[in-house]
PDB file of C-alpha atoms in Angstrom:
ATOM      1  CA  MET A  19      41.076 250.953 150.096  1.00 96.00           C
ATOM      2  CA  ARG A  20      38.731 248.998 147.820  1.00 98.00           C
ATOM      3  CA  THR A  21      38.052 250.521 144.415  1.00 98.00           C
ATOM      4  CA  LEU A  22      35.524 249.262 141.904  1.00 98.00           C
ATOM      5  CA  PHE A  23      35.906 250.227 138.251  1.00 98.00           C
ATOM      6  CA  ILE A  24      32.816 249.947 136.056  1.00 98.00           C
ATOM      7  CA  LEU A  25      33.613 250.066 132.340  1.00 98.00           C
ATOM      8  CA  ASN A  26      30.936 250.632 129.710  1.00 98.00           C
ATOM      9  CA  ASP A  27      32.763 251.589 126.507  1.00 97.00           C
ATOM     10  CA  ALA A  28      34.130 249.413 123.720  1.00 96.00           C
ATOM     11  CA  PRO A  29      37.829 248.536 123.907  1.00 96.00           C
ATOM     12  CA  TYR A  30      38.730 250.567 120.840  1.00 94.00           C
ATOM     13  CA  GLY A  31      37.368 253.837 119.504  1.00 89.00           C
ATOM     14  CA  SER A  32      37.191 256.079 122.527  1.00 91.00           C
ATOM     15  CA  GLU A  33      39.991 255.912 125.071  1.00 93.00           C
ATOM     16  CA  ARG A  34      37.716 255.507 128.125  1.00 96.00           C
ATOM     17  CA  SER A  35      38.207 251.788 128.680  1.00 97.00           C
ATOM     18  CA  TYR A  36      41.920 252.082 127.890  1.00 96.00           C
ATOM     19  CA  ASN A  37      42.370 254.838 130.468  1.00 96.00           C
ATOM     20  CA  ALA A  38      40.289 252.976 133.056  1.00 97.00           C
ATOM     21  CA  LEU A  39      42.451 249.881 132.634  1.00 97.00           C
ATOM     22  CA  ARG A  40      45.625 251.950 132.927  1.00 96.00           C
ATOM     23  CA  LEU A  41      44.389 253.573 136.117  1.00 97.00           C
ATOM     24  CA  ALA A  42      43.197 250.267 137.589  1.00 97.00           C
ATOM     25  CA  ARG A  43      46.606 248.707 136.987  1.00 95.00           C
ATOM     26  CA  ALA A  44      48.445 251.657 138.536  1.00 96.00           C
ATOM     27  CA  LEU A  45      46.155 251.656 141.563  1.00 96.00           C
ATOM     28  CA  ALA A  46      46.411 247.882 142.051  1.00 95.00           C
ATOM     29  CA  ARG A  47      50.188 248.212 142.335  1.00 95.00           C
ATOM     30  CA  ARG A  48      49.888 250.425 145.420  1.00 96.00           C
ATOM     31  CA  ASP A  49      50.156 248.918 148.877  1.00 96.00           C
ATOM     32  CA  GLY A  50      46.851 248.493 150.657  1.00 96.00           C
ATOM     33  CA  GLU A  51      44.783 248.861 147.483  1.00 96.00           C
ATOM     34  CA  SER A  52      42.262 246.336 146.199  1.00 96.00           C
ATOM     35  CA  VAL A  53      40.822 246.686 142.709  1.00 97.00           C
ATOM     36  CA  ARG A  54      37.814 245.068 141.068  1.00 98.00           C
ATOM     37  CA  LEU A  55      36.649 245.582 137.498  1.00 98.00           C
ATOM     38  CA  PHE A  56      33.146 245.080 136.183  1.00 98.00           C
ATOM     39  CA  LEU A  57      32.742 245.253 132.418  1.00 98.00           C
ATOM     40  CA  MET A  58      29.323 245.843 130.950  1.00 98.00           C
ATOM     41  CA  GLY A  59      27.823 246.996 127.678  1.00 98.00           C
ATOM     42  CA  ASP A  60      30.393 247.156 124.895  1.00 98.00           C
ATOM     43  CA  ALA A  61      33.213 246.987 127.469  1.00 98.00           C
ATOM     44  CA  VAL A  62      32.770 243.198 127.728  1.00 98.00           C
ATOM     45  CA  ALA A  63      34.658 243.025 124.423  1.00 97.00           C
ATOM     46  CA  CYS A  64      37.748 244.271 126.282  1.00 97.00           C
ATOM     47  CA  ALA A  65      38.024 240.775 127.786  1.00 97.00           C
ATOM     48  CA  LYS A  66      37.762 238.876 124.498  1.00 96.00           C
ATOM     49  CA  ALA A  67      40.748 236.596 124.000  1.00 95.00           C
ATOM     50  CA  GLY A  68      42.737 236.482 120.775  1.00 92.00           C
ATOM     51  CA  GLN A  69      42.542 240.157 119.872  1.00 92.00           C
ATOM     52  CA  LYS A  70      44.802 241.051 116.952  1.00 93.00           C
ATOM     53  CA  VAL A  71      45.911 244.669 116.985  1.00 90.00           C
ATOM     54  CA  PRO A  72      48.471 246.575 114.897  1.00 90.00           C
ATOM     55  CA  ASP A  73      52.083 246.572 116.107  1.00 89.00           C
ATOM     56  CA  GLY A  74      52.577 249.224 118.752  1.00 87.00           C
ATOM     57  CA  TYR A  75      48.866 249.449 119.580  1.00 88.00           C
ATOM     58  CA  TYR A  76      47.508 248.452 122.972  1.00 93.00           C
ATOM     59  CA  ASN A  77      45.698 245.140 123.381  1.00 90.00           C
ATOM     60  CA  ALA A  78      42.686 245.559 125.679  1.00 94.00           C
ATOM     61  CA  GLY A  79      42.594 241.840 126.485  1.00 93.00           C
ATOM     62  CA  ASP A  80      46.172 241.936 127.741  1.00 92.00           C
ATOM     63  CA  MET A  81      45.416 245.060 129.746  1.00 95.00           C
ATOM     64  CA  VAL A  82      42.416 243.395 131.434  1.00 94.00           C
ATOM     65  CA  ARG A  83      44.611 240.434 132.422  1.00 91.00           C
ATOM     66  CA  MET A  84      47.280 242.748 133.832  1.00 90.00           C
ATOM     67  CA  ALA A  85      44.907 245.078 135.682  1.00 89.00           C
ATOM     68  CA  GLY A  86      44.929 242.974 138.829  1.00 82.00           C
ATOM     69  CA  GLY A  87      42.038 242.020 141.035  1.00 89.00           C
ATOM     70  CA  GLU A  88      38.751 240.366 140.223  1.00 96.00           C
ATOM     71  CA  VAL A  89      37.166 240.943 136.824  1.00 98.00           C
ATOM     72  CA  GLY A  90      33.469 240.296 136.306  1.00 98.00           C
ATOM     73  CA  LEU A  91      31.616 240.612 133.013  1.00 98.00           C
ATOM     74  CA  CYS A  92      27.912 241.262 132.652  1.00 98.00           C
ATOM     75  CA  GLY A  93      26.374 237.977 131.492  1.00 98.00           C
ATOM     76  CA  THR A  94      23.485 239.679 129.711  1.00 98.00           C
ATOM     77  CA  CYS A  95      25.940 241.913 127.857  1.00 98.00           C
ATOM     78  CA  LEU A  96      28.069 238.919 126.850  1.00 98.00           C
ATOM     79  CA  ASP A  97      24.978 237.138 125.506  1.00 98.00           C
ATOM     80  CA  ALA A  98      23.863 240.209 123.555  1.00 98.00           C
ATOM     81  CA  ARG A  99      27.255 240.311 121.839  1.00 98.00           C
ATOM     82  CA  GLY A 100      27.521 236.566 121.242  1.00 97.00           C
ATOM     83  CA  ILE A 101      30.632 236.195 123.392  1.00 97.00           C
ATOM     84  CA  GLN A 102      31.012 232.789 125.054  1.00 96.00           C
ATOM     85  CA  ALA A 103      32.861 232.043 128.313  1.00 94.00           C
ATOM     86  CA  ASN A 104      35.541 230.093 126.423  1.00 95.00           C
ATOM     87  CA  GLU A 105      36.375 233.249 124.425  1.00 97.00           C
ATOM     88  CA  LEU A 106      37.397 235.296 127.472  1.00 97.00           C
ATOM     89  CA  VAL A 107      40.908 236.133 128.596  1.00 96.00           C
ATOM     90  CA  GLU A 108      42.254 234.236 131.564  1.00 94.00           C
ATOM     91  CA  GLY A 109      41.271 235.655 134.947  1.00 94.00           C
ATOM     92  CA  THR A 110      37.899 237.013 133.853  1.00 97.00           C
ATOM     93  CA  ARG A 111      34.494 235.479 134.344  1.00 97.00           C
ATOM     94  CA  ARG A 112      30.819 235.852 133.608  1.00 98.00           C
ATOM     95  CA  SER A 113      29.024 237.748 136.359  1.00 98.00           C
ATOM     96  CA  THR A 114      25.652 239.270 137.218  1.00 98.00           C
ATOM     97  CA  LEU A 115      24.077 242.569 138.105  1.00 97.00           C
ATOM     98  CA  ASN A 116      23.518 241.202 141.605  1.00 98.00           C
ATOM     99  CA  GLU A 117      27.248 240.701 142.028  1.00 98.00           C
ATOM    100  CA  LEU A 118      27.852 244.224 140.733  1.00 98.00           C
ATOM    101  CA  ALA A 119      25.441 245.475 143.402  1.00 98.00           C
ATOM    102  CA  GLU A 120      27.402 243.559 146.082  1.00 98.00           C
ATOM    103  CA  TRP A 121      30.736 244.887 144.830  1.00 98.00           C
ATOM    104  CA  THR A 122      29.342 248.424 144.769  1.00 98.00           C
ATOM    105  CA  ALA A 123      28.110 248.159 148.356  1.00 98.00           C
ATOM    106  CA  GLU A 124      31.499 246.801 149.500  1.00 98.00           C
ATOM    107  CA  ALA A 125      33.639 249.371 147.652  1.00 98.00           C
ATOM    108  CA  ASP A 126      35.145 252.452 149.234  1.00 98.00           C
ATOM    109  CA  LYS A 127      35.241 254.125 145.815  1.00 98.00           C
ATOM    110  CA  VAL A 128      33.402 253.439 142.563  1.00 98.00           C
ATOM    111  CA  LEU A 129      34.792 254.849 139.319  1.00 98.00           C
ATOM    112  CA  VAL A 130      32.669 254.647 136.186  1.00 98.00           C
ATOM    113  CA  PHE A 131      34.140 254.919 132.696  1.00 97.00           C
TER     114      PHE A 131
END
């Protein structure tokens, strides 16, 4: 089963991106499951490297790295937020809306957070 997660919310504030990343990681661990993540809007900040969070608090960048599968980030959204490719956590990359369209067409399930 191929599942695409589309995240829109900022890494901190609401718990939507946090819960999406938790679910993606749990699903990716299952046999026969393939997970892709596409971060857009404020969610691109989830993949920013070097996040400093209080002790005991989750680090969205670490969670993105551990989610498993491909991770694409909306290039337009990165530009709007001034985030450069060299500021992203390992395993993530700049992507496009066209690639999101391809991933959506290929997915068995699409979950939007």
